[in-house]
Amino acid sequence: MTATEAYRQLCERSKEMSHMGSALGVLHWDQRTHIPPKGHGYRAEVLSTLAGMLHKMATDAAIGELLNVVEGTDIVEHPFTVEAVNVREWRRMYDRAVKIPQRLAVELAKAAAEGQSVWEQARPENDWPRFKPYLERIVSLKREQADALGYEDEPYDALLDGFEQGETAKTLEPALATLTSALVNLLDRIQGSTRRPDPSFKHRYFPVPEQESFAVMAAQRMGYDLAAGRLDVSAHPFTTGIGPSDVRITTRYTEDYFNEAFFAVIHEAGHALYHQGLPTEHWGTPFCGPISLGINESQSRLWENMVARSFSFWQHFYQEARKRFSVLSDVSLEEFYFSVNEVTPSLIRVEADEVTYNLHVLLRFQLEVALCRGDLKVADLPDAWNEKVQSYLGMTPPDYARGVMQDVHWSGGAIGYFPTYALGNLYAAQFYAKAQAELGDLDVLLEKGELGPLLEWLRRNIHSQGRRYLPRNLVKTVTGEDPDPRFLIEYLNRKYGSLYGV
Amino acid sequence: MTATEAYRQLCERSKEMSHMGSALGVLHWDQRTHIPPKGHGYRAEVLSTLAGMLHKMATDAAIGELLNVVEGTDIVEHPFTVEAVNVREWRRMYDRAVKIPQRLAVELAKAAAEGQSVWEQARPENDWPRFKPYLERIVSLKREQADALGYEDEPYDALLDGFEQGETAKTLEPALATLTSALVNLLDRIQGSTRRPDPSFKHRYFPVPEQESFAVMAAQRMGYDLAAGRLDVSAHPFTTGIGPSDVRITTRYTEDYFNEAFFAVIHEAGHALYHQGLPTEHWGTPFCGPISLGINESQSRLWENMVARSFSFWQHFYQEARKRFSVLSDVSLEEFYFSVNEVTPSLIRVEADEVTYNLHVLLRFQLEVALCRGDLKVADLPDAWNEKVQSYLGMTPPDYARGVMQDVHWSGGAIGYFPTYALGNLYAAQFYAKAQAELGDLDVLLEKGELGPLLEWLRRNIHSQGRRYLPRNLVKTVTGEDPDPRFLIEYLNRKYGSLYGV
């Protein structure tokens, strides 16, 4: 077989797998938005069958043979061409998939499904003893998975690599340590300040239909194409790229809390813009996909925080907000801006502000690394958790539900996922600084409600590049520097220094 | 391999195929209810890949081998046991699937997809010459398919059997001929009557939210479990049984026409009750499925027409309707009842009343048989169509769009489907007569809004029986008689004789 023919066959198989992936995407979306309450049990069976089929397709030995034919030929001569990137990613996915023995794959899937289901019941009841053996099982299987995948320094690296290709505990630790001490310092200064936003009006009555129309308007102004997407309601907001012209987002509404739905829509629309900006002519091959969770998160956080939580954004959009929400009539632009940027240490990651959010992530990362090494036992996890919360945030969780049991990730086997949240913030600040340098003062554009130039910059530099680069290479290519926490630290010090006068 | 083991393996394969079928069900449902406008092109690709996978699973030679092991053993000794029914249906599906050569299957799928897409564009433009070659191709391939499947008397029978197992042109023709002459006679009498319902109020303003809440209330009163289902909006109403506890319906709303949404919801809820009443402990095997299109349609038509278009139904529900729709305040129960049962010959099948509806179906059946025989050429179809419309309904279509091009069925390759609509009406009347004989006067129950006993009767006699019997056997088993059009004829003569005084 010629290399050209092998490449063609790989593309064909890749497209079939991506069709199956899209089907799973619709099934998952439906499961979280529209499924009737009694439909869940059977849906889990359908998902398991289809995921099994997809796994079978992905580990077909023929893929390995086709890759052997293509690798080393002219087709992949230049490393950043579409063809070379596809072959690189197919090889990586295939090797990662076949390294996991069938038995382990089945046990992992079972432990994750059970863990998640037990967590859902045990968390509201604060029942750590019930959840503990399931988490122990998961950690033990994940360590086994890490061994099967292989690693150089840390078992953790094998897992992290599945979410953020090319990164390791060692590459992340210095950046995250620098970030941690800067954030603890900034938080300390903020807590010493006497300035506080008015806590009252944020919790006034914001009718849901107006919240929806306002958020949709803002998302469309960002450039989210609703003819190739839609907005639904789900318990936890998410974005799903079902197809090249089908990228859906969700949010959830609280009538007496403006921030919740609005910033979730902006966040998800940020992800959606990335998906809608991918090079869709290559849809179905790895080239047309988000690079990593961290890069994907950089797009959502850039829009959510750097853009939609900026003063200049609200200089333009606050008028629109006031038209819809009469409760804002006695709230000045400055008060509103301060309010949506209030910094308060809290126990729950998903409710955290820009300053404290990364501290939540950092402690999870440190605990995960220790768990994977075997230095920390699951039995000792709650104490270790509480110690770190006390040290970073000055608080102690009063129960497991608001402590070690708060996140869904570990219960479903997602260990190594958390750092991508912090990386997203870090990349976002670095990209934004570069965009600012290239486009001139972005605040001047935002004040005028002109979001197009920024999107166009992201499209050109990031979205349209698909999966050409690994995360670290992309940052270097776009900004001229390796990922560096100083951009995020500078941004946060500037913004919150000014807000809190510290 | 033992027969027991072979049967177990067949069940397992069957469940996997049904999981794939459920995934396709969600994808189709989404395609017709929620998909973003730009998502259609890619969705067609996904559907085609998954349908191809399902076809491959269904024609796997291993199924034939497993069937050979089971057939003739104790497991299938008694013909109406779950096991015997499953083996009977697996054999039938397998044989039908493998008889179609791969080339023909691909050409049929392609011709259907193209035909439907061309029809969608050509119909609004009344462009028969554009559509004609596509229909010619479809008819020619369907004749080839009939030859591949095999038949005794008529090529048509091979196709009809795919929708209504066990029926043939010969078994249907006498019943349909009797029905036709009775309907033509009844329509003639109705047109000679001077009685007419007031045409005005039906088209007053019925706000959509109230239409929805009223229809949902009625569907729930029928017994439709919305915790295992949901109601959405689509261009054409449909029901889809996605899983054992996930049976969804759709409707469409017109603000100035009450009948459209309401009777569509009742119709679809009738289908949904059938799905929700199936023996779900056997889900994933053929036993847990609707017997045929005709039996499925009998459930929707029974609720839509015999129940929800009856005077006694509205004796109970009209009060509820008046509470919601102020425009009914000057309309008496009798006027309302007459209005929702108005008989008017019309050109469009889907808008037809109970009396004329079957005439639309009958003419299509006759044309289909002639097309399959080769007695009628597609080129001569429009004239043949118009002649029959003139003869049955006394009208001539002014264009192709309201004539031969009005239905989606043929464009998608569904030839042999139409008679199941008439059979549904015929079975419905026969079932209803039997329920009436066994439950006492149903009108007395309906007047009181007591719909439970009728549902319970349908559940016991029809729904819970799953696919135990072929359509004709079911009718015989439940009613003690072969399918007979006299029940429908008597029902229509009684109801419309009284309404129109003829």
PDB file of C-alpha atoms in Angstrom, chain B residues 365-479:
ATOM      1  CA  PHE B 365     -52.370   2.399  -2.639  1.00  0.00           C
ATOM      2  CA  GLN B 366     -53.874   1.721  -6.061  1.00  0.00           C
ATOM      3  CA  LEU B 367     -51.267   3.848  -7.800  1.00  0.00           C
ATOM      4  CA  GLU B 368     -48.436   2.183  -5.884  1.00  0.00           C
ATOM      5  CA  VAL B 369     -49.579  -1.309  -6.850  1.00  0.00           C
ATOM      6  CA  ALA B 370     -49.757  -0.282 -10.506  1.00  0.00           C
ATOM      7  CA  LEU B 371     -46.302   1.384 -10.357  1.00  0.00           C
ATOM      8  CA  CYS B 372     -44.760  -1.739  -8.862  1.00  0.00           C
ATOM      9  CA  ARG B 373     -46.401  -3.960 -11.437  1.00  0.00           C
ATOM     10  CA  GLY B 374     -45.082  -1.733 -14.194  1.00  0.00           C
ATOM     11  CA  ASP B 375     -48.651  -1.092 -15.400  1.00  0.00           C
ATOM     12  CA  LEU B 376     -48.267   2.580 -14.643  1.00  0.00           C
ATOM     13  CA  LYS B 377     -45.282   4.695 -15.685  1.00  0.00           C
ATOM     14  CA  VAL B 378     -44.091   7.547 -13.503  1.00  0.00           C
ATOM     15  CA  ALA B 379     -44.610   9.816 -16.519  1.00  0.00           C
ATOM     16  CA  ASP B 380     -48.334   8.990 -16.431  1.00  0.00           C
ATOM     17  CA  LEU B 381     -48.625   9.295 -12.658  1.00  0.00           C
ATOM     18  CA  PRO B 382     -49.880  12.900 -12.416  1.00  0.00           C
ATOM     19  CA  ASP B 383     -52.787  12.204 -14.765  1.00  0.00           C
ATOM     20  CA  ALA B 384     -53.668   8.972 -12.992  1.00  0.00           C
ATOM     21  CA  TRP B 385     -53.517  10.829  -9.671  1.00  0.00           C
ATOM     22  CA  ASN B 386     -55.794  13.627 -10.811  1.00  0.00           C
ATOM     23  CA  GLU B 387     -58.315  11.206 -12.276  1.00  0.00           C
ATOM     24  CA  LYS B 388     -58.629   9.385  -8.979  1.00  0.00           C
ATOM     25  CA  VAL B 389     -58.900  12.564  -6.946  1.00  0.00           C
ATOM     26  CA  GLN B 390     -61.702  13.634  -9.275  1.00  0.00           C
ATOM     27  CA  SER B 391     -63.442  10.302  -8.990  1.00  0.00           C
ATOM     28  CA  TYR B 392     -63.207   9.978  -5.170  1.00  0.00           C
ATOM     29  CA  LEU B 393     -63.320  13.567  -4.023  1.00  0.00           C
ATOM     30  CA  GLY B 394     -64.845  15.445  -6.917  1.00  0.00           C
ATOM     31  CA  MET B 395     -61.951  17.846  -7.256  1.00  0.00           C
ATOM     32  CA  THR B 396     -58.952  18.302  -9.510  1.00  0.00           C
ATOM     33  CA  PRO B 397     -55.597  19.471  -8.120  1.00  0.00           C
ATOM     34  CA  PRO B 398     -54.670  22.815  -9.690  1.00  0.00           C
ATOM     35  CA  ASP B 399     -50.966  21.989  -9.510  1.00  0.00           C
ATOM     36  CA  TYR B 400     -48.483  19.191  -8.761  1.00  0.00           C
ATOM     37  CA  ALA B 401     -47.693  20.527  -5.292  1.00  0.00           C
ATOM     38  CA  ARG B 402     -51.267  19.934  -4.175  1.00  0.00           C
ATOM     39  CA  GLY B 403     -51.441  16.744  -6.214  1.00  0.00           C
ATOM     40  CA  VAL B 404     -48.953  14.025  -6.880  1.00  0.00           C
ATOM     41  CA  MET B 405     -46.065  15.848  -5.183  1.00  0.00           C
ATOM     42  CA  GLN B 406     -47.728  16.538  -1.821  1.00  0.00           C
ATOM     43  CA  ASP B 407     -46.404  13.601   0.246  1.00  0.00           C
ATOM     44  CA  VAL B 408     -42.869  13.002   1.423  1.00  0.00           C
ATOM     45  CA  HIS B 409     -43.153   9.192   1.304  1.00  0.00           C
ATOM     46  CA  TRP B 410     -42.330   8.281  -2.287  1.00  0.00           C
ATOM     47  CA  SER B 411     -39.474  10.767  -2.511  1.00  0.00           C
ATOM     48  CA  GLY B 412     -37.787   8.883   0.336  1.00  0.00           C
ATOM     49  CA  GLY B 413     -38.435   5.455  -1.128  1.00  0.00           C
ATOM     50  CA  ALA B 414     -41.354   4.558   1.181  1.00  0.00           C
ATOM     51  CA  ILE B 415     -43.608   2.669  -1.210  1.00  0.00           C
ATOM     52  CA  GLY B 416     -46.081   0.311   0.470  1.00  0.00           C
ATOM     53  CA  TYR B 417     -46.415   2.548   3.521  1.00  0.00           C
ATOM     54  CA  PHE B 418     -49.703   4.312   2.729  1.00  0.00           C
ATOM     55  CA  PRO B 419     -52.136   1.412   3.236  1.00  0.00           C
ATOM     56  CA  THR B 420     -51.036   1.191   6.858  1.00  0.00           C
ATOM     57  CA  TYR B 421     -52.828   4.514   7.460  1.00  0.00           C
ATOM     58  CA  ALA B 422     -56.143   3.041   6.285  1.00  0.00           C
ATOM     59  CA  LEU B 423     -55.470  -0.191   8.151  1.00  0.00           C
ATOM     60  CA  GLY B 424     -54.845   1.837  11.288  1.00  0.00           C
ATOM     61  CA  ASN B 425     -58.311   3.404  10.994  1.00  0.00           C
ATOM     62  CA  LEU B 426     -59.907   0.083  10.240  1.00  0.00           C
ATOM     63  CA  TYR B 427     -58.214  -1.722  13.150  1.00  0.00           C
ATOM     64  CA  ALA B 428     -58.963   1.200  15.484  1.00  0.00           C
ATOM     65  CA  ALA B 429     -62.705   0.971  14.820  1.00  0.00           C
ATOM     66  CA  GLN B 430     -62.663  -2.783  15.279  1.00  0.00           C
ATOM     67  CA  PHE B 431     -60.714  -2.544  18.564  1.00  0.00           C
ATOM     68  CA  TYR B 432     -62.935   0.246  19.800  1.00  0.00           C
ATOM     69  CA  ALA B 433     -66.081  -1.766  19.090  1.00  0.00           C
ATOM     70  CA  LYS B 434     -64.660  -4.667  21.041  1.00  0.00           C
ATOM     71  CA  ALA B 435     -63.604  -2.461  23.963  1.00  0.00           C
ATOM     72  CA  GLN B 436     -67.107  -1.011  23.960  1.00  0.00           C
ATOM     73  CA  ALA B 437     -68.573  -4.524  24.063  1.00  0.00           C
ATOM     74  CA  GLU B 438     -66.352  -5.528  26.951  1.00  0.00           C
ATOM     75  CA  LEU B 439     -66.243  -2.340  29.027  1.00  0.00           C
ATOM     76  CA  GLY B 440     -69.858  -1.317  28.671  1.00  0.00           C
ATOM     77  CA  ASP B 441     -70.831   2.070  27.267  1.00  0.00           C
ATOM     78  CA  LEU B 442     -67.567   3.920  26.705  1.00  0.00           C
ATOM     79  CA  ASP B 443     -69.442   7.174  26.162  1.00  0.00           C
ATOM     80  CA  VAL B 444     -70.549   7.101  29.774  1.00  0.00           C
ATOM     81  CA  LEU B 445     -66.916   6.834  30.876  1.00  0.00           C
ATOM     82  CA  LEU B 446     -65.729   9.541  28.484  1.00  0.00           C
ATOM     83  CA  GLU B 447     -68.461  11.927  29.644  1.00  0.00           C
ATOM     84  CA  LYS B 448     -66.992  11.589  33.121  1.00  0.00           C
ATOM     85  CA  GLY B 449     -63.472  12.059  31.808  1.00  0.00           C
ATOM     86  CA  GLU B 450     -62.579   8.520  32.815  1.00  0.00           C
ATOM     87  CA  LEU B 451     -60.031   7.438  30.253  1.00  0.00           C
ATOM     88  CA  GLY B 452     -58.317   4.883  32.471  1.00  0.00           C
ATOM     89  CA  PRO B 453     -60.468   1.804  31.731  1.00  0.00           C
ATOM     90  CA  LEU B 454     -59.949   2.171  27.975  1.00  0.00           C
ATOM     91  CA  LEU B 455     -56.178   2.517  28.383  1.00  0.00           C
ATOM     92  CA  GLU B 456     -56.113  -0.442  30.723  1.00  0.00           C
ATOM     93  CA  TRP B 457     -58.008  -2.490  28.096  1.00  0.00           C
ATOM     94  CA  LEU B 458     -55.549  -1.453  25.373  1.00  0.00           C
ATOM     95  CA  ARG B 459     -52.599  -2.170  27.647  1.00  0.00           C
ATOM     96  CA  ARG B 460     -53.843  -5.652  28.483  1.00  0.00           C
ATOM     97  CA  ASN B 461     -54.962  -6.682  25.009  1.00  0.00           C
ATOM     98  CA  ILE B 462     -52.530  -4.898  22.723  1.00  0.00           C
ATOM     99  CA  HIS B 463     -49.614  -2.974  24.261  1.00  0.00           C
ATOM    100  CA  SER B 464     -48.363  -5.587  26.725  1.00  0.00           C
ATOM    101  CA  GLN B 465     -48.554  -8.288  24.039  1.00  0.00           C
ATOM    102  CA  GLY B 466     -45.594  -6.677  22.277  1.00  0.00           C
ATOM    103  CA  ARG B 467     -44.879  -8.346  18.994  1.00  0.00           C
ATOM    104  CA  ARG B 468     -46.361 -11.716  19.931  1.00  0.00           C
ATOM    105  CA  TYR B 469     -48.789 -11.757  16.983  1.00  0.00           C
ATOM    106  CA  LEU B 470     -48.729 -10.606  13.386  1.00  0.00           C
ATOM    107  CA  PRO B 471     -51.163  -7.733  12.770  1.00  0.00           C
ATOM    108  CA  ARG B 472     -53.959  -9.936  11.424  1.00  0.00           C
ATOM    109  CA  ASN B 473     -53.545 -12.472  14.279  1.00  0.00           C
ATOM    110  CA  LEU B 474     -53.657  -9.730  16.860  1.00  0.00           C
ATOM    111  CA  VAL B 475     -56.928  -8.388  15.506  1.00  0.00           C
ATOM    112  CA  LYS B 476     -58.368 -11.909  15.438  1.00  0.00           C
ATOM    113  CA  THR B 477     -57.108 -12.704  18.945  1.00  0.00           C
ATOM    114  CA  VAL B 478     -58.408  -9.468  20.459  1.00  0.00           C
ATOM    115  CA  THR B 479     -61.710  -9.119  18.612  1.00  0.00           C
TER     116      THR B 479
END
